[in-house]
Coordinates of N, CA and C in Angstrom, one line a residue:
X1183 N 0.8 -1.2 0.0 CA 0.0 0.0 0.0 C 0.9 1.3 0.0
X1184 N 2.0 1.2 0.8 CA 2.9 2.3 0.8 C 3.6 2.5 -0.5
X1185 N 3.9 1.4 -1.1 CA 4.6 1.5 -2.4 C 3.7 2.1 -3.5
X1186 N 2.4 1.8 -3.5 CA 1.4 2.4 -4.4 C 1.3 3.9 -4.1
X1187 N 1.2 4.2 -2.8 CA 1.1 5.6 -2.5 C 2.3 6.4 -3.0
X1188 N 3.5 5.9 -2.8 CA 4.7 6.5 -3.2 C 4.7 6.8 -4.8
X1189 N 4.4 5.7 -5.5 CA 4.4 5.9 -7.0 C 3.3 6.9 -7.4
X1190 N 2.2 6.8 -6.8 CA 1.1 7.8 -7.1 C 1.6 9.2 -6.8
X1191 N 2.4 9.4 -5.8 CA 2.9 10.8 -5.6 C 3.7 11.3 -6.8
X1192 N 4.6 10.5 -7.3 CA 5.4 10.9 -8.4 C 4.5 11.1 -9.6
X1193 N 3.6 10.3 -9.8 CA 2.7 10.4 -11.0 C 1.8 11.6 -10.9
X1194 N 1.2 11.9 -9.8 CA 0.4 13.1 -9.7 C 1.2 14.4 -9.6
X1195 N 2.4 14.3 -9.1 CA 3.3 15.5 -9.1 C 3.5 15.9 -10.6
X1196 N 3.9 14.9 -11.4 CA 4.1 15.2 -12.8 C 2.9 15.7 -13.5
X1197 N 1.8 15.0 -13.3 CA 0.5 15.3 -14.0 C 0.1 16.7 -13.6
X1198 N 0.2 17.1 -12.3 CA -0.3 18.4 -11.9 C 0.6 19.5 -12.3
X1199 N 1.9 19.2 -12.4 CA 2.9 20.2 -12.8 C 2.6 20.5 -14.3
X1200 N 2.3 19.6 -15.1 CA 2.0 19.8 -16.5 C 0.6 20.5 -16.7
X1201 N -0.4 20.1 -15.8 CA -1.7 20.7 -15.8 C -1.5 22.2 -15.5
X1202 N -0.7 22.6 -14.5 CA -0.5 24.0 -14.2 C 0.1 24.7 -15.3
X1203 N 1.0 24.1 -16.1 CA 1.6 24.8 -17.2 C 0.6 25.0 -18.3
X1204 N -0.5 24.2 -18.4 CA -1.4 24.3 -19.5 C -2.8 24.7 -19.0
X1205 N -3.0 25.2 -17.9 CA -4.3 25.5 -17.3 C -5.1 26.6 -18.1
X1206 N -4.3 27.4 -18.9 CA -5.0 28.4 -19.7 C -5.1 28.0 -21.2
X1207 N -4.6 26.8 -21.5 CA -4.6 26.4 -22.8 C -6.1 25.8 -23.1
X1208 N -6.7 26.3 -24.2 CA -8.1 25.8 -24.5 C -8.2 24.3 -24.6
X1209 N -7.1 23.6 -24.9 CA -7.3 22.2 -25.0 C -7.4 21.5 -23.6
X1210 N -7.2 22.3 -22.5 CA -7.3 21.7 -21.2 C -8.1 22.6 -20.2
X1211 N -8.1 23.9 -20.4 CA -8.7 24.8 -19.5 C -10.1 24.4 -19.0
X1212 N -11.0 24.0 -19.9 CA -12.4 23.7 -19.4 C -12.5 22.6 -18.3
X1213 N -11.4 21.7 -18.2 CA -11.5 20.6 -17.2 C -10.4 20.9 -16.1
X1214 N -10.1 22.1 -15.9 CA -9.1 22.5 -14.9 C -9.9 22.7 -13.6
X1215 N -9.7 21.7 -12.7 CA -10.4 21.7 -11.4 C -9.4 21.4 -10.3
X1216 N -8.5 22.3 -10.0 CA -7.5 21.9 -9.0 C -8.0 21.8 -7.6
X1217 N -9.0 22.6 -7.2 CA -9.5 22.5 -5.8 C -10.3 21.2 -5.6
X1218 N -10.9 20.7 -6.6 CA -11.7 19.5 -6.5 C -10.9 18.2 -6.7
X1219 N -9.9 18.3 -7.6 CA -9.3 17.0 -8.0 C -7.8 16.8 -7.6
X1220 N -7.0 17.8 -7.5 CA -5.6 17.7 -7.4 C -5.2 16.9 -6.1
X1221 N -4.3 15.9 -6.3 CA -4.0 14.9 -5.3 C -2.6 15.0 -4.6
X1222 N -1.7 15.9 -5.2 CA -0.4 15.9 -4.7 C -0.3 16.2 -3.2
X1223 N -1.0 17.2 -2.8 CA -0.9 17.6 -1.4 C -1.5 16.5 -0.5
X1224 N -2.5 15.8 -0.9 CA -3.1 14.7 -0.1 C -2.1 13.6 0.0
X1225 N -1.4 13.3 -1.1 CA -0.4 12.2 -1.1 C 0.8 12.6 -0.2
X1226 N 1.2 13.8 -0.2 CA 2.2 14.3 0.7 C 1.8 14.0 2.2
X1227 N 0.6 14.3 2.5 CA 0.1 14.1 3.8 C 0.1 12.6 4.2
X1228 N -0.3 11.8 3.3 CA -0.3 10.3 3.5 C 1.2 9.8 3.7
X1229 N 2.1 10.3 2.8 CA 3.4 9.8 2.9 C 4.1 10.2 4.2
X1230 N 3.8 11.4 4.7 CA 4.4 11.8 6.0 C 3.9 10.9 7.1
X1231 N 2.6 10.5 7.0 CA 2.0 9.6 8.0 C 2.7 8.3 8.0
X1232 N 3.0 7.7 6.8 CA 3.5 6.4 6.7 C 5.0 6.3 7.0
X1233 N 5.8 7.4 6.5 CA 7.2 7.3 6.5 C 7.9 8.3 7.5
X1234 N 7.2 9.3 8.0 CA 7.8 10.3 8.8 C 8.2 11.5 8.1
X1235 N 8.8 12.5 8.7 CA 9.0 13.8 8.1 C 10.1 13.7 7.0
X1236 N 10.9 12.7 7.0 CA 11.9 12.5 5.9 C 11.5 11.6 4.8
X1237 N 10.2 11.6 4.6 CA 9.6 10.6 3.6 C 10.2 10.8 2.2
X1238 N 10.6 12.0 1.9 CA 11.1 12.3 0.5 C 12.4 11.5 0.3
X1239 N 13.2 11.2 1.3 CA 14.4 10.4 1.2 C 14.1 8.9 1.2
X1240 N 12.9 8.5 1.6 CA 12.6 7.1 1.8 C 11.9 6.5 0.6
X1241 N 11.0 7.2 -0.1 CA 10.1 6.6 -1.0 C 10.9 6.3 -2.3
X1242 N 10.5 5.1 -2.9 CA 11.2 4.7 -4.2 C 10.4 5.2 -5.4
X1243 N 11.1 5.2 -6.5 CA 10.5 5.5 -7.8 C 11.0 4.4 -8.8
X1244 N 10.3 3.3 -8.9 CA 10.7 2.2 -9.8 C 10.7 2.7 -11.2
X1245 N 11.3 1.9 -12.1 CA 11.4 2.3 -13.5 C 10.1 2.5 -14.2
X1246 N 9.1 1.6 -13.8 CA 7.8 1.8 -14.5 C 7.1 3.1 -14.1
X1247 N 7.4 3.5 -12.9 CA 6.8 4.8 -12.4 C 7.5 5.9 -13.1
X1248 N 8.9 5.8 -13.3 CA 9.6 6.8 -14.0 C 9.2 6.9 -15.5
X1249 N 8.8 5.8 -16.1 CA 8.3 5.8 -17.4 C 7.0 6.6 -17.5
X1250 N 6.1 6.4 -16.6 CA 4.8 7.0 -16.5 C 5.1 8.6 -16.4
X1251 N 5.9 8.9 -15.5 CA 6.2 10.3 -15.2 C 6.8 11.0 -16.5
X1252 N 7.7 10.3 -17.1 CA 8.3 10.8 -18.3 C 7.3 11.0 -19.4
X1253 N 6.3 10.1 -19.5 CA 5.3 10.3 -20.6 C 4.5 11.5 -20.3
X1254 N 4.1 11.8 -19.0 CA 3.3 12.9 -18.6 C 4.1 14.2 -18.9
X1255 N 5.3 14.3 -18.6 CA 6.1 15.5 -18.9 C 6.2 15.7 -20.4
X1256 N 6.4 14.6 -21.2 CA 6.5 14.7 -22.6 C 5.3 15.3 -23.3
X1257 N 4.1 14.8 -22.9 CA 2.9 15.3 -23.6 C 2.5 16.6 -23.1
X1258 N 2.9 16.9 -21.8 CA 2.6 18.3 -21.3 C 3.3 19.3 -22.0
X1259 N 4.5 19.0 -22.4 CA 5.3 20.0 -23.1 C 5.1 20.0 -24.7
X1260 N 4.8 18.8 -25.2 CA 4.7 18.7 -26.7 C 3.3 18.5 -27.2
X1261 N 2.4 17.8 -26.4 CA 1.1 17.5 -26.9 C 0.1 17.7 -25.8
X1262 N -0.1 19.0 -25.3 CA -0.9 19.2 -24.1 C -2.4 18.8 -24.3
X1263 N -2.8 18.6 -25.5 CA -4.2 18.2 -25.8 C -4.4 16.8 -25.2
X1264 N -3.3 16.0 -25.0 CA -3.4 14.6 -24.6 C -3.5 14.5 -23.1
X1265 N -3.3 15.6 -22.4 CA -3.3 15.6 -20.9 C -4.7 15.1 -20.4
X1266 N -5.7 15.5 -21.1 CA -7.1 15.2 -20.6 C -7.3 13.7 -20.5
X1267 N -6.6 12.9 -21.4 CA -6.7 11.5 -21.3 C -6.2 10.9 -20.0
X1268 N -5.1 11.4 -19.5 CA -4.5 11.0 -18.2 C -5.3 11.5 -17.1
X1269 N -5.7 12.8 -17.2 CA -6.5 13.4 -16.1 C -7.8 12.6 -15.9
X1270 N -8.5 12.4 -17.0 CA -9.8 11.7 -16.9 C -9.6 10.2 -16.3
X1271 N -8.6 9.5 -16.8 CA -8.4 8.2 -16.4 C -8.0 8.1 -14.9
X1272 N -7.1 9.0 -14.5 CA -6.7 9.0 -13.1 C -7.7 9.6 -12.1
X1273 N -8.0 10.8 -12.3 CA -8.9 11.5 -11.3 C -10.3 10.9 -11.2
X1274 N -10.9 10.7 -12.3 CA -12.3 10.1 -12.2 C -12.3 8.7 -11.8
X1275 N -11.2 8.0 -12.1 CA -11.1 6.6 -11.6 C -11.0 6.6 -10.1
X1276 N -10.1 7.5 -9.5 CA -9.9 7.6 -8.1 C -11.2 8.1 -7.4
X1277 N -11.8 9.0 -8.0 CA -13.0 9.5 -7.4 C -14.1 8.5 -7.4
X1278 N -14.1 7.6 -8.3 CA -15.2 6.5 -8.4 C -14.8 5.4 -7.4
X1279 N -13.8 4.6 -7.8 CA -13.5 3.4 -7.1 C -12.8 3.7 -5.8
X1280 N -12.2 4.9 -5.7 CA -11.4 5.2 -4.5 C -12.2 5.2 -3.2
X1281 N -13.5 5.5 -3.2 CA -14.2 5.6 -2.0 C -14.4 4.2 -1.4
X1282 N -14.6 3.2 -2.3 CA -14.7 1.8 -1.8 C -13.3 1.3 -1.3
X1283 N -12.3 1.6 -2.0 CA -10.9 1.2 -1.6 C -10.6 1.9 -0.3
X1284 N -11.0 3.1 0.0 CA -10.7 3.8 1.2 C -11.2 2.9 2.4
X1285 N -12.4 2.5 2.4 CA -13.0 1.7 3.5 C -12.3 0.4 3.7
X1286 N -11.9 -0.3 2.5 CA -11.3 -1.6 2.6 C -9.9 -1.4 3.2
X1287 N -9.1 -0.4 2.7 CA -7.8 -0.2 3.2 C -7.8 0.2 4.7
X1288 N -8.7 1.0 5.1 CA -8.8 1.4 6.5 C -9.0 0.3 7.4
X1289 N -9.8 -0.7 7.0 CA -10.1 -1.8 7.8 C -8.9 -2.8 7.8
X1290 N -8.5 -3.2 6.6 CA -7.5 -4.2 6.5 C -6.1 -3.8 7.0
X1291 N -5.8 -2.5 6.9 CA -4.5 -2.0 7.4 C -4.6 -1.4 8.8
X1292 N -5.8 -1.5 9.4 CA -6.0 -1.0 10.7 C -5.6 0.4 10.9
X1293 N -5.9 1.2 9.9 CA -5.6 2.7 9.9 C -6.7 3.4 10.8
X1294 N -6.3 4.5 11.4 CA -7.2 5.3 12.3 C -8.5 5.6 11.7
X1295 N -9.6 5.6 12.4 CA -10.9 5.9 11.9 C -11.0 7.4 11.6
X1296 N -10.1 8.2 12.1 CA -10.0 9.6 11.8 C -9.5 9.9 10.4
X1297 N -9.0 8.9 9.7 CA -8.6 9.1 8.3 C -7.2 9.3 8.0
X1298 N -6.3 9.2 9.0 CA -4.9 9.4 8.7 C -4.4 8.2 7.7
X1299 N -3.6 8.6 6.8 CA -3.1 7.7 5.8 C -4.0 7.5 4.6
X1300 N -5.1 8.1 4.6 CA -6.1 7.9 3.5 C -6.5 9.3 2.9
X1301 N -5.7 10.3 3.0 CA -6.1 11.6 2.5 C -6.3 11.5 1.0
X1302 N -5.5 10.6 0.3 CA -5.6 10.5 -1.1 C -7.0 10.2 -1.6
X1303 N -7.7 9.5 -0.8 CA -9.1 9.1 -1.2 C -10.2 10.1 -0.8
X1304 N -9.8 11.1 -0.2 CA -10.7 12.1 0.3 C -10.8 13.3 -0.6
X1305 N -11.9 13.6 -1.2 CA -12.1 14.7 -2.1 C -13.0 15.7 -1.5
X1306 N -12.4 16.6 -0.6 CA -13.1 17.5 0.1 C -13.9 18.5 -0.8
X1307 N -13.3 18.8 -2.0 CA -13.9 19.8 -2.9 C -15.0 19.2 -3.7
X1308 N -15.3 18.0 -3.6 CA -16.4 17.3 -4.3 C -17.5 16.9 -3.4
X1309 N -18.6 17.6 -3.4 CA -19.7 17.3 -2.5 C -20.6 16.1 -3.0
X1310 N -20.7 16.0 -4.3 CA -21.5 14.9 -4.9 C -20.7 14.4 -6.1
X1311 N -20.2 13.2 -5.9 CA -19.3 12.6 -7.0 C -20.0 12.4 -8.3
X1312 N -21.2 11.9 -8.3 CA -22.0 11.7 -9.5 C -22.2 13.0 -10.3
X1313 N -22.6 14.0 -9.6 CA -22.9 15.3 -10.2 C -21.6 15.9 -10.8
X1314 N -20.5 15.8 -10.0 CA -19.2 16.3 -10.5 C -18.7 15.6 -11.7
X1315 N -18.9 14.2 -11.8 CA -18.4 13.5 -13.0 C -19.3 13.9 -14.2
X1316 N -20.5 14.1 -14.0 CA -21.3 14.6 -15.1 C -20.8 15.9 -15.6
X1317 N -20.5 16.8 -14.7 CA -20.0 18.1 -15.1 C -18.6 18.0 -15.8
X1318 N -17.8 17.1 -15.3 CA -16.5 16.9 -15.9 C -16.6 16.4 -17.4
X1319 N -17.5 15.4 -17.6 CA -17.7 14.9 -18.9 C -18.3 15.9 -19.9
X1320 N -19.2 16.8 -19.3 CA -19.8 17.8 -20.2 C -18.7 18.8 -20.6
X1321 N -17.8 19.1 -19.7 CA -16.7 20.0 -20.0 C -15.7 19.4 -21.1
X1322 N -15.5 18.1 -20.9 CA -14.7 17.4 -21.9 C -15.3 17.5 -23.3
X1323 N -16.6 17.5 -23.4 CA -17.3 17.5 -24.7 C -17.1 18.9 -25.4
X1324 N -16.7 19.9 -24.7 CA -16.6 21.2 -25.3 C -15.1 21.6 -25.6
X1325 N -14.2 20.6 -25.3 CA -12.8 20.9 -25.6 C -12.6 21.1 -27.1
X1326 N -11.7 22.0 -27.5 CA -11.5 22.4 -28.9 C -10.6 21.3 -29.5
X1327 N -11.3 20.3 -30.1 CA -10.6 19.2 -30.7 C -11.3 18.8 -32.0
X1328 N -10.5 18.5 -33.0 CA -11.1 18.0 -34.3 C -11.1 16.4 -34.1
X1329 N -11.7 15.8 -35.1 CA -11.9 14.3 -35.0 C -10.6 13.6 -34.8
X1330 N -9.6 14.0 -35.6 CA -8.3 13.4 -35.5 C -7.7 13.5 -34.1
X1331 N -7.8 14.6 -33.5 CA -7.3 14.9 -32.1 C -8.0 14.0 -31.1
X1332 N -9.3 13.9 -31.3 CA -10.1 13.0 -30.4 C -9.7 11.6 -30.4
X1333 N -9.3 11.1 -31.6 CA -8.8 9.8 -31.8 C -7.5 9.6 -31.1
X1334 N -6.6 10.7 -31.1 CA -5.3 10.6 -30.5 C -5.5 10.6 -28.9
X1335 N -6.5 11.3 -28.5 CA -6.8 11.3 -27.0 C -7.3 9.9 -26.6
X1336 N -8.1 9.3 -27.4 CA -8.5 7.9 -27.1 C -7.4 7.0 -27.0
X1337 N -6.4 7.1 -27.9 CA -5.3 6.2 -27.9 C -4.4 6.5 -26.7
X1338 N -4.3 7.8 -26.3 CA -3.5 8.2 -25.1 C -4.2 7.6 -23.9
X1339 N -5.5 7.5 -23.8 CA -6.2 6.9 -22.7 C -5.8 5.5 -22.6
X1340 N -5.7 4.8 -23.7 CA -5.3 3.4 -23.6 C -3.8 3.3 -23.1
X1341 N -3.0 4.2 -23.5 CA -1.6 4.2 -23.0 C -1.6 4.5 -21.5
X1342 N -2.5 5.3 -21.0 CA -2.6 5.6 -19.6 C -2.9 4.4 -18.8
X1343 N -3.9 3.6 -19.3 CA -4.2 2.3 -18.6 C -3.0 1.4 -18.7
X1344 N -2.3 1.3 -19.8 CA -1.1 0.4 -19.9 C 0.0 0.9 -18.9
X1345 N 0.2 2.2 -18.8 CA 1.2 2.7 -17.9 C 0.8 2.3 -16.4
X1346 N -0.4 2.4 -16.1 CA -0.9 2.1 -14.8 C -0.7 0.6 -14.5
X1347 N -1.0 -0.2 -15.5 CA -0.8 -1.7 -15.3 C 0.7 -2.0 -15.1
X1348 N 1.5 -1.4 -15.8 CA 3.0 -1.6 -15.7 C 3.5 -1.2 -14.3
X1349 N 3.0 -0.1 -13.8 CA 3.4 0.4 -12.5 C 3.0 -0.7 -11.4
X1350 N 1.8 -1.1 -11.5 CA 1.3 -2.1 -10.5 C 2.0 -3.4 -10.6
X1351 N 2.3 -3.8 -11.8 CA 3.0 -5.1 -12.0 C 4.4 -5.0 -11.4
X1352 N 5.1 -3.8 -11.6 CA 6.4 -3.6 -11.1 C 6.4 -3.6 -9.6
X1353 N 5.4 -3.0 -9.0 CA 5.3 -3.0 -7.5 C 5.1 -4.3 -7.0
X1354 N 4.2 -5.1 -7.6 CA 3.9 -6.4 -7.2 C 5.2 -7.3 -7.3
X1355 N 5.9 -7.1 -8.3 CA 7.2 -7.9 -8.5 C 8.1 -7.6 -7.4
X1356 N 8.2 -6.3 -7.0 CA 9.1 -5.8 -5.9 C 8.7 -6.5 -4.6
X1357 N 7.4 -6.5 -4.3 CA 6.9 -7.1 -3.1 C 7.2 -8.6 -3.1
X1358 N 6.9 -9.3 -4.2 CA 7.1 -10.7 -4.3 C 8.6 -11.1 -4.1
X1359 N 9.5 -10.4 -4.8 CA 10.9 -10.7 -4.6 C 11.3 -10.5 -3.2
X1360 N 10.8 -9.5 -2.5 CA 11.1 -9.2 -1.1 C 10.6 -10.4 -0.2
X1361 N 9.4 -10.9 -0.5 CA 8.9 -12.0 0.3 C 9.7 -13.3 0.0
X1362 N 10.2 -13.5 -1.2 CA 11.0 -14.7 -1.5 C 12.3 -14.7 -0.8
X1363 N 12.8 -13.5 -0.6 CA 14.1 -13.3 0.1 C 14.0 -13.3 1.6
X1364 N 12.7 -13.2 2.1 CA 12.5 -13.2 3.5 C 12.8 -11.9 4.2
X1365 N 12.8 -10.8 3.4 CA 13.1 -9.5 3.9 C 11.9 -8.5 3.6
X1366 N 11.7 -7.5 4.5 CA 10.7 -6.5 4.2 C 11.1 -5.7 3.0
X1367 N 10.2 -5.1 2.3 CA 10.5 -4.3 1.2 C 11.3 -3.1 1.6
X1368 N 12.4 -2.9 1.0 CA 13.3 -1.8 1.3 C 13.0 -0.6 0.4
X1369 N 12.6 0.5 1.1 CA 12.2 1.7 0.3 C 13.3 2.7 0.5
X1370 N 14.4 2.4 -0.2 CA 15.6 3.2 -0.1 C 15.8 4.1 -1.3
X1371 N 16.6 5.1 -1.1 CA 16.8 6.2 -2.1 C 17.4 5.6 -3.4
X1372 N 18.1 4.5 -3.3 CA 18.7 4.0 -4.5 C 17.7 3.6 -5.6
X1373 N 16.4 3.4 -5.2 CA 15.4 3.1 -6.2 C 14.9 4.3 -6.9
X1374 N 15.3 5.5 -6.4 CA 14.8 6.7 -7.0 C 15.8 7.2 -8.0
X1375 N 15.4 8.1 -8.8 CA 16.4 8.8 -9.8 C 16.5 10.2 -9.4
X1376 N 17.7 10.8 -9.5 CA 17.9 12.2 -9.0 C 17.1 13.1 -9.9
X1377 N 17.1 12.9 -11.2 CA 16.4 13.8 -12.1 C 14.9 13.9 -11.9
X1378 N 14.3 12.8 -11.4 CA 12.9 12.8 -11.3 C 12.5 13.6 -10.0
X1379 N 13.4 13.8 -9.1 CA 13.1 14.5 -7.9 C 13.6 16.0 -7.9
X1380 N 13.9 16.5 -9.0 CA 14.4 17.9 -9.0 C 13.3 18.9 -8.7
X1381 N 12.1 18.4 -8.9 CA 11.0 19.3 -8.6 C 10.5 19.2 -7.1
X1382 N 11.2 18.3 -6.4 CA 10.7 18.1 -5.0 C 11.8 18.2 -4.0
X1383 N 12.6 19.3 -4.2 CA 13.7 19.5 -3.3 C 13.4 20.0 -1.9
X1384 N 12.3 20.6 -1.8 CA 11.9 21.1 -0.5 C 11.0 20.2 0.3
X1385 N 11.4 19.7 1.4 CA 10.6 18.8 2.2 C 9.6 19.5 3.0
X1386 N 8.7 18.8 3.7 CA 7.7 19.4 4.6 C 8.4 20.2 5.7
X1387 N 7.8 21.2 6.2 CA 8.3 22.1 7.3 C 8.5 21.2 8.5
X1388 N 9.6 21.4 9.3 CA 9.8 20.7 10.5 C 8.7 20.9 11.4
X1389 N 8.3 19.9 12.1 CA 7.2 20.0 13.1 C 7.3 19.1 14.2
X1390 N 6.3 19.0 15.0 CA 6.4 18.2 16.2 C 6.3 16.7 15.8
X1391 N 7.2 15.9 16.2 CA 7.2 14.5 15.9 C 6.1 13.9 16.7
X1392 N 5.3 13.0 16.1 CA 4.2 12.4 16.7 C 4.2 10.9 16.4
X1393 N 3.3 10.2 17.0 CA 3.2 8.7 16.7 C 3.1 8.4 15.3
X1394 N 2.3 9.2 14.5 CA 2.2 8.9 13.1 C 3.4 9.2 12.3
X1395 N 4.2 10.2 12.7 CA 5.4 10.4 11.9 C 6.5 9.5 12.2
X1396 N 6.4 8.8 13.4 CA 7.4 7.8 13.7 C 7.1 6.4 13.2
X1397 N 6.0 6.3 12.6 CA 5.5 5.0 12.1 C 6.3 4.6 10.8
X1398 N 7.1 3.6 10.9 CA 7.9 3.2 9.8 C 7.3 2.1 9.0
X1399 N 7.9 1.8 7.8 CA 7.3 0.8 7.0 C 7.5 -0.6 7.6
X1400 N 8.5 -0.7 8.5 CA 8.7 -2.0 9.1 C 7.8 -2.2 10.3
X1401 N 7.1 -1.2 10.7 CA 6.1 -1.3 11.8 C 4.7 -1.6 11.3
X1402 N 4.5 -1.6 10.0 CA 3.2 -1.7 9.4 C 2.7 -3.2 9.5
X1403 N 1.5 -3.4 9.1 CA 0.9 -4.7 9.1 C 1.8 -5.6 8.1
X1404 N 2.2 -6.8 8.5 CA 3.0 -7.6 7.6 C 2.2 -8.0 6.4
X1405 N 3.0 -8.3 5.3 CA 2.3 -8.7 4.1 C 1.5 -10.0 4.3
X1406 N 0.3 -9.9 4.0 CA -0.6 -11.1 4.2 C -1.4 -11.2 2.9
X1407 N -2.1 -12.4 2.8 CA -2.9 -12.5 1.6 C -4.0 -11.4 1.4
X1408 N -4.5 -11.0 2.6 CA -5.5 -9.9 2.5 C -4.9 -8.6 2.0
X1409 N -3.7 -8.3 2.5 CA -3.1 -7.0 2.1 C -2.7 -7.1 0.6
X1410 N -2.2 -8.3 0.2 CA -1.9 -8.5 -1.3 C -3.2 -8.4 -2.1
X1411 N -4.3 -8.8 -1.5 CA -5.6 -8.7 -2.2 C -6.0 -7.3 -2.4
X1412 N -5.7 -6.5 -1.4 CA -6.0 -5.0 -1.5 C -5.2 -4.4 -2.7
X1413 N -3.9 -4.8 -2.8 CA -3.1 -4.3 -3.9 C -3.7 -4.7 -5.2
X1414 N -4.1 -6.0 -5.3 CA -4.7 -6.5 -6.5 C -6.0 -5.7 -6.8
X1415 N -6.8 -5.4 -5.7 CA -8.1 -4.7 -5.9 C -7.8 -3.3 -6.4
X1416 N -6.8 -2.7 -5.9 CA -6.5 -1.3 -6.4 C -6.2 -1.4 -7.9
X1417 N -5.4 -2.4 -8.3 CA -5.1 -2.5 -9.7 C -6.3 -2.8 -10.5
X1418 N -7.2 -3.6 -10.0 CA -8.4 -3.9 -10.7 C -9.3 -2.7 -10.9
X1419 N -9.4 -1.9 -9.8 CA -10.2 -0.7 -9.8 C -9.7 0.3 -10.9
X1420 N -8.4 0.3 -11.0 CA -7.8 1.3 -11.9 C -8.1 0.9 -13.4
X1421 N -8.1 -0.5 -13.6 CA -8.3 -0.9 -15.0 C -9.7 -0.9 -15.5
X1422 N -10.7 -0.9 -14.5 CA -12.1 -0.9 -14.9 C -12.8 0.4 -14.5
X1423 N -12.0 1.4 -14.0 CA -12.6 2.6 -13.5 C -13.4 3.4 -14.5
X1424 N -12.8 3.5 -15.7 CA -13.5 4.2 -16.8 C -14.9 3.6 -17.1
X1425 N -14.9 2.3 -17.2 CA -16.2 1.6 -17.4 C -17.2 1.9 -16.3
X1426 N -16.7 1.9 -15.1 CA -17.6 2.1 -14.0 C -18.3 3.5 -14.0
X1427 N -17.5 4.6 -14.2 CA -18.1 5.9 -14.0 C -18.6 6.4 -15.4
X1428 N -18.5 5.6 -16.4 CA -19.1 6.0 -17.7 C -20.5 5.6 -17.8
X1429 N -20.9 4.7 -16.9 CA -22.3 4.1 -16.9 C -23.3 5.2 -16.4

């Protein structure tokens, strides 16, 4: 669960960086909803809960995550009209299936009932998910795109799903290898790349150390079939999310 949260941080950081660069571009502006959808700050909150105040030095960025991040930066700079494919796939998928996953993760991982560690799944700016998704889709329909561009967006959405699949497969492999070796998953800096972290040089402000910031990955619930099932469920939710909220 922590590995997924870490990868999502890098993915959403890249996505939201490129969204900010293109927020006034007519190919994206109509679906610019930072207060309602942006997840980077929520993920930072979750990562501090799981890893402590030095979480930026602890979280890994596997190759599959780096590939996803690279794709987001590439299209943001060269083909900003394709950003909507990634935004729609990620944000509305999380807004739909995320609410179910939040309850499952909270129970299975024995997380506090007050919501610590689950900020990613909490969309305070969305009072009614169904109404908001209808608004989002209506805004997508007025984006300035010709037929050829719409087809490219559709192909990019397929790539977004493939990139998500590759990320989860890579994380599952990392966990499986760790189990085979009889060691906990090591979330060390060597799994990260320096260039991918150039936008995240400033860590959270120093503050009072508490029980939640001292909670390390070795203190978490051990890997069990139930926890592995949660990871599989997250992967499943991501791959079917568009079908769910399009109904």
